[in-house]
PDB file of C-alpha atoms in Angstrom:
ATOM      1  CA  MET A   1       0.339 -18.082   6.575  1.00 37.00           C
ATOM      2  CA  ALA A   2      -0.902 -18.427   3.011  1.00 46.00           C
ATOM      3  CA  ASP A   3       0.313 -15.555   0.889  1.00 75.00           C
ATOM      4  CA  GLY A   4      -2.308 -14.073  -1.442  1.00 82.00           C
ATOM      5  CA  PHE A   5       0.364 -12.022  -3.204  1.00 89.00           C
ATOM      6  CA  ALA A   6       1.635 -15.102  -5.021  1.00 84.00           C
ATOM      7  CA  GLY A   7      -1.643 -15.405  -6.975  1.00 85.00           C
ATOM      8  CA  ALA A   8      -2.101 -11.684  -7.712  1.00 94.00           C
ATOM      9  CA  GLY A   9      -2.272 -10.156 -11.173  1.00 94.00           C
ATOM     10  CA  ALA A  10      -2.108  -6.509 -10.073  1.00 96.00           C
ATOM     11  CA  LEU A  11      -1.170  -4.394  -7.101  1.00 97.00           C
ATOM     12  CA  LEU A  12      -2.519  -1.305  -5.371  1.00 97.00           C
ATOM     13  CA  ALA A  13       0.206   0.604  -3.496  1.00 97.00           C
ATOM     14  CA  LEU A  14      -0.888   3.425  -1.184  1.00 97.00           C
ATOM     15  CA  TRP A  15       1.552   5.719   0.582  1.00 97.00           C
ATOM     16  CA  ASN A  16       0.451   8.208   3.227  1.00 97.00           C
ATOM     17  CA  ASP A  17       1.360  10.193   6.287  1.00 97.00           C
ATOM     18  CA  VAL A  18      -1.061  10.996   9.103  1.00 97.00           C
ATOM     19  CA  ASP A  19      -1.447  13.935  11.476  1.00 97.00           C
ATOM     20  CA  PRO A  20       0.655  13.119  14.577  1.00 96.00           C
ATOM     21  CA  GLU A  21      -2.181  13.816  17.044  1.00 97.00           C
ATOM     22  CA  VAL A  22      -4.229  10.888  15.647  1.00 97.00           C
ATOM     23  CA  GLU A  23      -1.394   8.445  14.959  1.00 96.00           C
ATOM     24  CA  ALA A  24      -2.460   5.888  17.602  1.00 96.00           C
ATOM     25  CA  GLU A  25      -6.071   6.031  16.391  1.00 97.00           C
ATOM     26  CA  TYR A  26      -4.853   5.685  12.795  1.00 97.00           C
ATOM     27  CA  GLU A  27      -2.798   2.582  13.617  1.00 96.00           C
ATOM     28  CA  ASP A  28      -5.780   0.883  15.279  1.00 97.00           C
ATOM     29  CA  TRP A  29      -8.275   1.890  12.581  1.00 97.00           C
ATOM     30  CA  HIS A  30      -6.030   0.953   9.674  1.00 97.00           C
ATOM     31  CA  ALA A  31      -4.983  -2.444  11.064  1.00 96.00           C
ATOM     32  CA  ASN A  32      -8.312  -3.549  12.538  1.00 96.00           C
ATOM     33  CA  GLU A  33     -10.987  -1.924  10.368  1.00 96.00           C
ATOM     34  CA  HIS A  34      -9.832  -0.303   7.147  1.00 96.00           C
ATOM     35  CA  VAL A  35      -7.594  -2.988   5.656  1.00 96.00           C
ATOM     36  CA  PRO A  36      -9.822  -5.899   6.803  1.00 96.00           C
ATOM     37  CA  GLU A  37     -12.807  -4.083   5.262  1.00 96.00           C
ATOM     38  CA  ARG A  38     -10.953  -3.819   1.940  1.00 96.00           C
ATOM     39  CA  LEU A  39     -10.292  -7.555   2.101  1.00 95.00           C
ATOM     40  CA  THR A  40     -14.073  -8.128   1.880  1.00 95.00           C
ATOM     41  CA  VAL A  41     -14.020  -6.924  -1.743  1.00 97.00           C
ATOM     42  CA  PRO A  42     -13.980  -9.868  -4.170  1.00 97.00           C
ATOM     43  CA  GLY A  43     -10.632  -9.789  -5.956  1.00 96.00           C
ATOM     44  CA  ILE A  44      -8.663  -8.042  -3.187  1.00 96.00           C
ATOM     45  CA  LEU A  45      -6.611 -11.066  -2.218  1.00 95.00           C
ATOM     46  CA  ASP A  46      -4.292  -9.915   0.546  1.00 94.00           C
ATOM     47  CA  ALA A  47      -2.664  -6.853   2.112  1.00 95.00           C
ATOM     48  CA  ARG A  48       0.582  -5.894   3.780  1.00 95.00           C
ATOM     49  CA  ARG A  49       1.240  -2.758   5.822  1.00 97.00           C
ATOM     50  CA  TYR A  50       4.608  -1.074   6.371  1.00 97.00           C
ATOM     51  CA  ALA A  51       6.070   2.008   8.037  1.00 96.00           C
ATOM     52  CA  ALA A  52       9.396   3.622   7.196  1.00 96.00           C
ATOM     53  CA  MET A  53      11.896   3.096   9.995  1.00 94.00           C
ATOM     54  CA  ALA A  54      13.713   6.434   9.630  1.00 85.00           C
ATOM     55  CA  THR A  55      13.495   9.584   7.566  1.00 82.00           C
ATOM     56  CA  ALA A  56      11.995   8.360   4.319  1.00 83.00           C
ATOM     57  CA  LEU A  57      12.140   9.411   0.681  1.00 91.00           C
ATOM     58  CA  ARG A  58       8.409   8.728   0.350  1.00 95.00           C
ATOM     59  CA  PRO A  59       5.461   9.129   2.768  1.00 95.00           C
ATOM     60  CA  ARG A  60       5.945   7.104   5.972  1.00 96.00           C
ATOM     61  CA  TYR A  61       3.190   4.482   5.603  1.00 97.00           C
ATOM     62  CA  LEU A  62       2.875   2.035   2.708  1.00 98.00           C
ATOM     63  CA  THR A  63       0.015  -0.411   2.208  1.00 98.00           C
ATOM     64  CA  LEU A  64       0.229  -3.015  -0.542  1.00 97.00           C
ATOM     65  CA  TYR A  65      -2.949  -4.724  -1.734  1.00 97.00           C
ATOM     66  CA  ALA A  66      -2.715  -7.845  -3.888  1.00 96.00           C
ATOM     67  CA  LEU A  67      -5.426  -7.720  -6.572  1.00 97.00           C
ATOM     68  CA  ALA A  68      -6.725 -10.442  -8.862  1.00 96.00           C
ATOM     69  CA  SER A  69      -6.651  -7.733 -11.559  1.00 96.00           C
ATOM     70  CA  ALA A  70      -6.697  -3.942 -11.734  1.00 95.00           C
ATOM     71  CA  GLU A  71     -10.384  -4.119 -12.715  1.00 95.00           C
ATOM     72  CA  VAL A  72     -11.209  -4.943  -9.073  1.00 96.00           C
ATOM     73  CA  LEU A  73     -10.860  -1.212  -8.364  1.00 96.00           C
ATOM     74  CA  ASP A  74     -13.721  -0.513 -10.798  1.00 94.00           C
ATOM     75  CA  SER A  75     -16.033  -3.068  -9.190  1.00 96.00           C
ATOM     76  CA  ALA A  76     -19.311  -2.123  -7.532  1.00 97.00           C
ATOM     77  CA  ALA A  77     -18.115  -3.594  -4.222  1.00 97.00           C
ATOM     78  CA  TYR A  78     -14.976  -1.435  -4.147  1.00 96.00           C
ATOM     79  CA  ARG A  79     -16.775   1.719  -5.313  1.00 95.00           C
ATOM     80  CA  HIS A  80     -19.375   1.119  -2.572  1.00 96.00           C
ATOM     81  CA  LEU A  81     -16.655   1.200   0.116  1.00 95.00           C
ATOM     82  CA  LEU A  82     -15.223   4.439  -1.296  1.00 95.00           C
ATOM     83  CA  ALA A  83     -18.643   6.122  -1.381  1.00 95.00           C
ATOM     84  CA  ASN A  84     -19.895   4.802   1.987  1.00 96.00           C
ATOM     85  CA  PRO A  85     -17.111   5.118   4.566  1.00 96.00           C
ATOM     86  CA  THR A  86     -17.573   3.771   8.063  1.00 96.00           C
ATOM     87  CA  PRO A  87     -17.806   6.443  10.798  1.00 97.00           C
ATOM     88  CA  ALA A  88     -14.172   5.794  11.741  1.00 96.00           C
ATOM     89  CA  SER A  89     -13.073   6.087   8.102  1.00 97.00           C
ATOM     90  CA  ALA A  90     -14.969   9.340   7.684  1.00 97.00           C
ATOM     91  CA  ARG A  91     -13.231  10.717  10.821  1.00 97.00           C
ATOM     92  CA  MET A  92      -9.789   9.560   9.668  1.00 97.00           C
ATOM     93  CA  ARG A  93      -9.857  10.743   6.023  1.00 97.00           C
ATOM     94  CA  PRO A  94      -9.194  14.457   6.794  1.00 96.00           C
ATOM     95  CA  HIS A  95      -6.107  13.481   8.850  1.00 97.00           C
ATOM     96  CA  LEU A  96      -4.385  11.640   5.992  1.00 97.00           C
ATOM     97  CA  ARG A  97      -1.548  13.565   4.359  1.00 96.00           C
ATOM     98  CA  ASN A  98       0.760  13.029   1.382  1.00 96.00           C
ATOM     99  CA  VAL A  99      -1.491  10.348  -0.093  1.00 96.00           C
ATOM    100  CA  ALA A 100      -0.081   8.710  -3.220  1.00 95.00           C
ATOM    101  CA  ARG A 101      -1.877   5.888  -5.007  1.00 95.00           C
ATOM    102  CA  TRP A 102      -0.307   3.568  -7.559  1.00 96.00           C
ATOM    103  CA  VAL A 103      -2.222   0.899  -9.458  1.00 96.00           C
ATOM    104  CA  CYS A 104       0.400  -1.482 -10.823  1.00 96.00           C
ATOM    105  CA  ARG A 105       0.933  -4.392 -13.172  1.00 94.00           C
ATOM    106  CA  LEU A 106       2.920  -7.101 -11.396  1.00 93.00           C
ATOM    107  CA  HIS A 107       6.050  -8.389 -13.087  1.00 90.00           C
ATOM    108  CA  HIS A 108       7.375 -10.507 -10.232  1.00 90.00           C
ATOM    109  CA  VAL A 109       6.064 -11.665  -6.854  1.00 91.00           C
ATOM    110  CA  ALA A 110       7.969 -14.016  -4.541  1.00 88.00           C
ATOM    111  CA  PRO A 111       5.996 -17.025  -3.286  1.00 84.00           C
ATOM    112  CA  ALA A 112       6.739 -16.197   0.372  1.00 83.00           C
ATOM    113  CA  TRP A 113       7.787 -13.023   2.174  1.00 86.00           C
ATOM    114  CA  PRO A 114       9.871 -12.559   5.328  1.00 84.00           C
ATOM    115  CA  GLU A 115       8.176 -11.322   8.462  1.00 87.00           C
ATOM    116  CA  GLY A 116      10.868  -8.690   9.015  1.00 90.00           C
ATOM    117  CA  PRO A 117      11.756  -5.362   7.421  1.00 94.00           C
ATOM    118  CA  VAL A 118      11.876  -4.782   3.686  1.00 94.00           C
ATOM    119  CA  HIS A 119      13.533  -2.227   1.422  1.00 93.00           C
ATOM    120  CA  VAL A 120      11.240  -0.225  -0.871  1.00 94.00           C
ATOM    121  CA  ARG A 121      12.396   1.582  -3.999  1.00 92.00           C
ATOM    122  CA  THR A 122      10.675   3.470  -6.794  1.00 93.00           C
ATOM    123  CA  SER A 123      12.405   4.249 -10.057  1.00 88.00           C
ATOM    124  CA  GLY A 124      11.697   6.056 -13.296  1.00 83.00           C
ATOM    125  CA  ASP A 125      12.836   3.390 -15.689  1.00 69.00           C
ATOM    126  CA  ALA A 126      13.333  -0.341 -15.837  1.00 61.00           C
ATOM    127  CA  ALA A 127      17.066   0.001 -16.469  1.00 60.00           C
ATOM    128  CA  THR A 128      17.609   1.258 -12.921  1.00 60.00           C
ATOM    129  CA  MET A 129      15.573  -1.551 -11.352  1.00 59.00           C
ATOM    130  CA  PRO A 130      17.480  -4.731 -10.554  1.00 54.00           C
ATOM    131  CA  ALA A 131      16.276  -7.822 -12.368  1.00 57.00           C
ATOM    132  CA  PRO A 132      14.080  -9.998 -10.146  1.00 56.00           C
ATOM    133  CA  ALA A 133      16.390 -12.099  -8.025  1.00 57.00           C
ATOM    134  CA  ALA A 134      16.147 -14.183  -4.905  1.00 55.00           C
ATOM    135  CA  ALA A 135      15.977 -11.016  -2.787  1.00 66.00           C
ATOM    136  CA  SER A 136      13.213  -9.387  -4.868  1.00 86.00           C
ATOM    137  CA  LEU A 137       9.865  -9.854  -3.230  1.00 91.00           C
ATOM    138  CA  LEU A 138       7.947  -7.729  -5.700  1.00 92.00           C
ATOM    139  CA  VAL A 139       8.554  -5.804  -8.929  1.00 92.00           C
ATOM    140  CA  ALA A 140       5.581  -3.809 -10.242  1.00 94.00           C
ATOM    141  CA  GLU A 141       4.983  -1.253 -12.989  1.00 93.00           C
ATOM    142  CA  HIS A 142       2.930   1.842 -12.177  1.00 94.00           C
ATOM    143  CA  LEU A 143      -0.068   2.387 -14.465  1.00 91.00           C
ATOM    144  CA  PRO A 144      -0.326   6.199 -14.412  1.00 80.00           C
ATOM    145  CA  GLN A 145      -3.802   6.408 -15.928  1.00 78.00           C
ATOM    146  CA  ALA A 146      -5.360   5.022 -12.726  1.00 77.00           C
ATOM    147  CA  PRO A 147      -7.802   7.461 -11.083  1.00 77.00           C
ATOM    148  CA  GLY A 148      -7.180   9.055  -7.703  1.00 80.00           C
ATOM    149  CA  LEU A 149      -9.393   8.809  -4.657  1.00 88.00           C
ATOM    150  CA  PRO A 150     -12.633  10.794  -5.053  1.00 89.00           C
ATOM    151  CA  TRP A 151     -12.869  11.840  -1.386  1.00 91.00           C
ATOM    152  CA  MET A 152      -9.484  13.585  -1.155  1.00 91.00           C
ATOM    153  CA  ALA A 153      -9.455  17.296  -0.374  1.00 91.00           C
ATOM    154  CA  PRO A 154      -7.031  19.744  -1.999  1.00 88.00           C
ATOM    155  CA  GLY A 155      -3.617  19.475  -0.379  1.00 90.00           C
ATOM    156  CA  GLN A 156      -3.930  15.838   0.734  1.00 94.00           C
ATOM    157  CA  ALA A 157      -2.370  14.288  -2.368  1.00 92.00           C
ATOM    158  CA  SER A 158       1.304  13.738  -2.916  1.00 91.00           C
ATOM    159  CA  LYS A 159       3.206  12.305  -5.833  1.00 90.00           C
ATOM    160  CA  VAL A 160       5.584   9.404  -5.531  1.00 92.00           C
ATOM    161  CA  GLU A 161       7.840   9.674  -8.546  1.00 91.00           C
ATOM    162  CA  GLY A 162       8.640   6.751 -10.755  1.00 91.00           C
ATOM    163  CA  ARG A 163       7.317   4.049 -12.973  1.00 91.00           C
ATOM    164  CA  TRP A 164       8.611   0.996 -11.111  1.00 93.00           C
ATOM    165  CA  LEU A 165       8.174  -0.253  -7.541  1.00 94.00           C
ATOM    166  CA  MET A 166      10.465  -2.847  -6.039  1.00 93.00           C
ATOM    167  CA  VAL A 167      10.260  -4.448  -2.596  1.00 94.00           C
ATOM    168  CA  ARG A 168      13.136  -6.639  -1.441  1.00 91.00           C
ATOM    169  CA  ASP A 169      14.152  -8.502   1.671  1.00 89.00           C
ATOM    170  CA  SER A 170      16.211  -6.166   3.847  1.00 86.00           C
ATOM    171  CA  ALA A 171      18.347  -9.072   5.076  1.00 84.00           C
ATOM    172  CA  SER A 172      19.727  -9.659   1.565  1.00 79.00           C
ATOM    173  CA  ALA A 173      21.792  -6.488   1.107  1.00 78.00           C
ATOM    174  CA  PRO A 174      22.506  -3.121   2.704  1.00 82.00           C
ATOM    175  CA  LEU A 175      20.062  -0.276   2.238  1.00 85.00           C
ATOM    176  CA  ALA A 176      20.658   1.607  -1.019  1.00 84.00           C
ATOM    177  CA  GLY A 177      20.492   5.407  -1.085  1.00 82.00           C
ATOM    178  CA  ASP A 178      17.208   5.438  -3.013  1.00 87.00           C
ATOM    179  CA  GLU A 179      15.412   2.936  -0.760  1.00 91.00           C
ATOM    180  CA  ASP A 180      13.297   3.218   2.362  1.00 93.00           C
ATOM    181  CA  ARG A 181      13.746   0.583   5.067  1.00 94.00           C
ATOM    182  CA  CYS A 182      10.245  -0.340   6.228  1.00 94.00           C
ATOM    183  CA  ARG A 183       9.059  -2.473   9.110  1.00 95.00           C
ATOM    184  CA  PRO A 184       5.936  -4.587   8.801  1.00 95.00           C
ATOM    185  CA  LEU A 185       2.854  -3.432  10.686  1.00 95.00           C
ATOM    186  CA  PRO A 186       0.099  -5.680  12.010  1.00 92.00           C
ATOM    187  CA  VAL A 187      -3.083  -6.232  10.082  1.00 90.00           C
ATOM    188  CA  ARG A 188      -6.048  -8.302  11.141  1.00 84.00           C
ATOM    189  CA  ARG A 189      -6.257 -11.086   8.585  1.00 68.00           C
ATOM    190  CA  ALA A 190      -9.776 -12.201   9.475  1.00 58.00           C
ATOM    191  CA  ARG A 191     -12.174 -10.782   6.954  1.00 52.00           C
ATOM    192  CA  ILE A 192     -14.895  -8.636   8.461  1.00 51.00           C
ATOM    193  CA  ALA A 193     -18.478  -8.524   7.297  1.00 50.00           C
ATOM    194  CA  HIS A 194     -19.564  -5.278   5.701  1.00 44.00           C
TER     195      HIS A 194
END
C-alpha cells in the first residue's frame, strides 16, 4: 500500500471517545463513511485509525490525517464537509466524547509503517521526546492556535496535554509509562464521491 504520510507537510490528529451504546455504529460509520469522505478533500492525503488497547492516558480513539499543509483545513472543500454533515455524521456527532483536535507541523515521518500496534506519546517539550530513530514513525509539533470544531456542544471537548506527538512501532521497545499502546483499525481506502 502506498503511504500518503511520507509526502505530508502537516498532520491532523483527532482523539475521541464514543458513547458505548453506539460503538458498533461508530466503528462502521468512521471506517466506511467519515474517514473516506475526508479523503475526498484535496490535500488530505491519507488517514490511519487507532484504538487504545487498554486503559489509556488519552481518549480511546485516535485518527491521524496526513495533510499536504495545514491550510487544507481552511479550504472551501473541508469547510463544506464540516458545515454539511451526512445524515450518519449528524446522528453520530452528539455521541462523540472527549474530542481533542491537534493540527501539527511534521518533523519526521517514516516512509512505511507497520500494520500492527503502535505506541503513542504526547509530551510538553522537545527534550522529553526521543530523537527520530528507526522506531519513530512520526514526530509532530502541535500548533495550538488551530481552531476547534464548530459543531461541538459544551462538554464534548477534551484537552490532550502537550506540544509534541510521537508514534513509534510497538515492536521496537516495551511500552513506556507515558505511552498508549494502540491497535490499527480498518479504514476504507477507496475515496468516495461527495
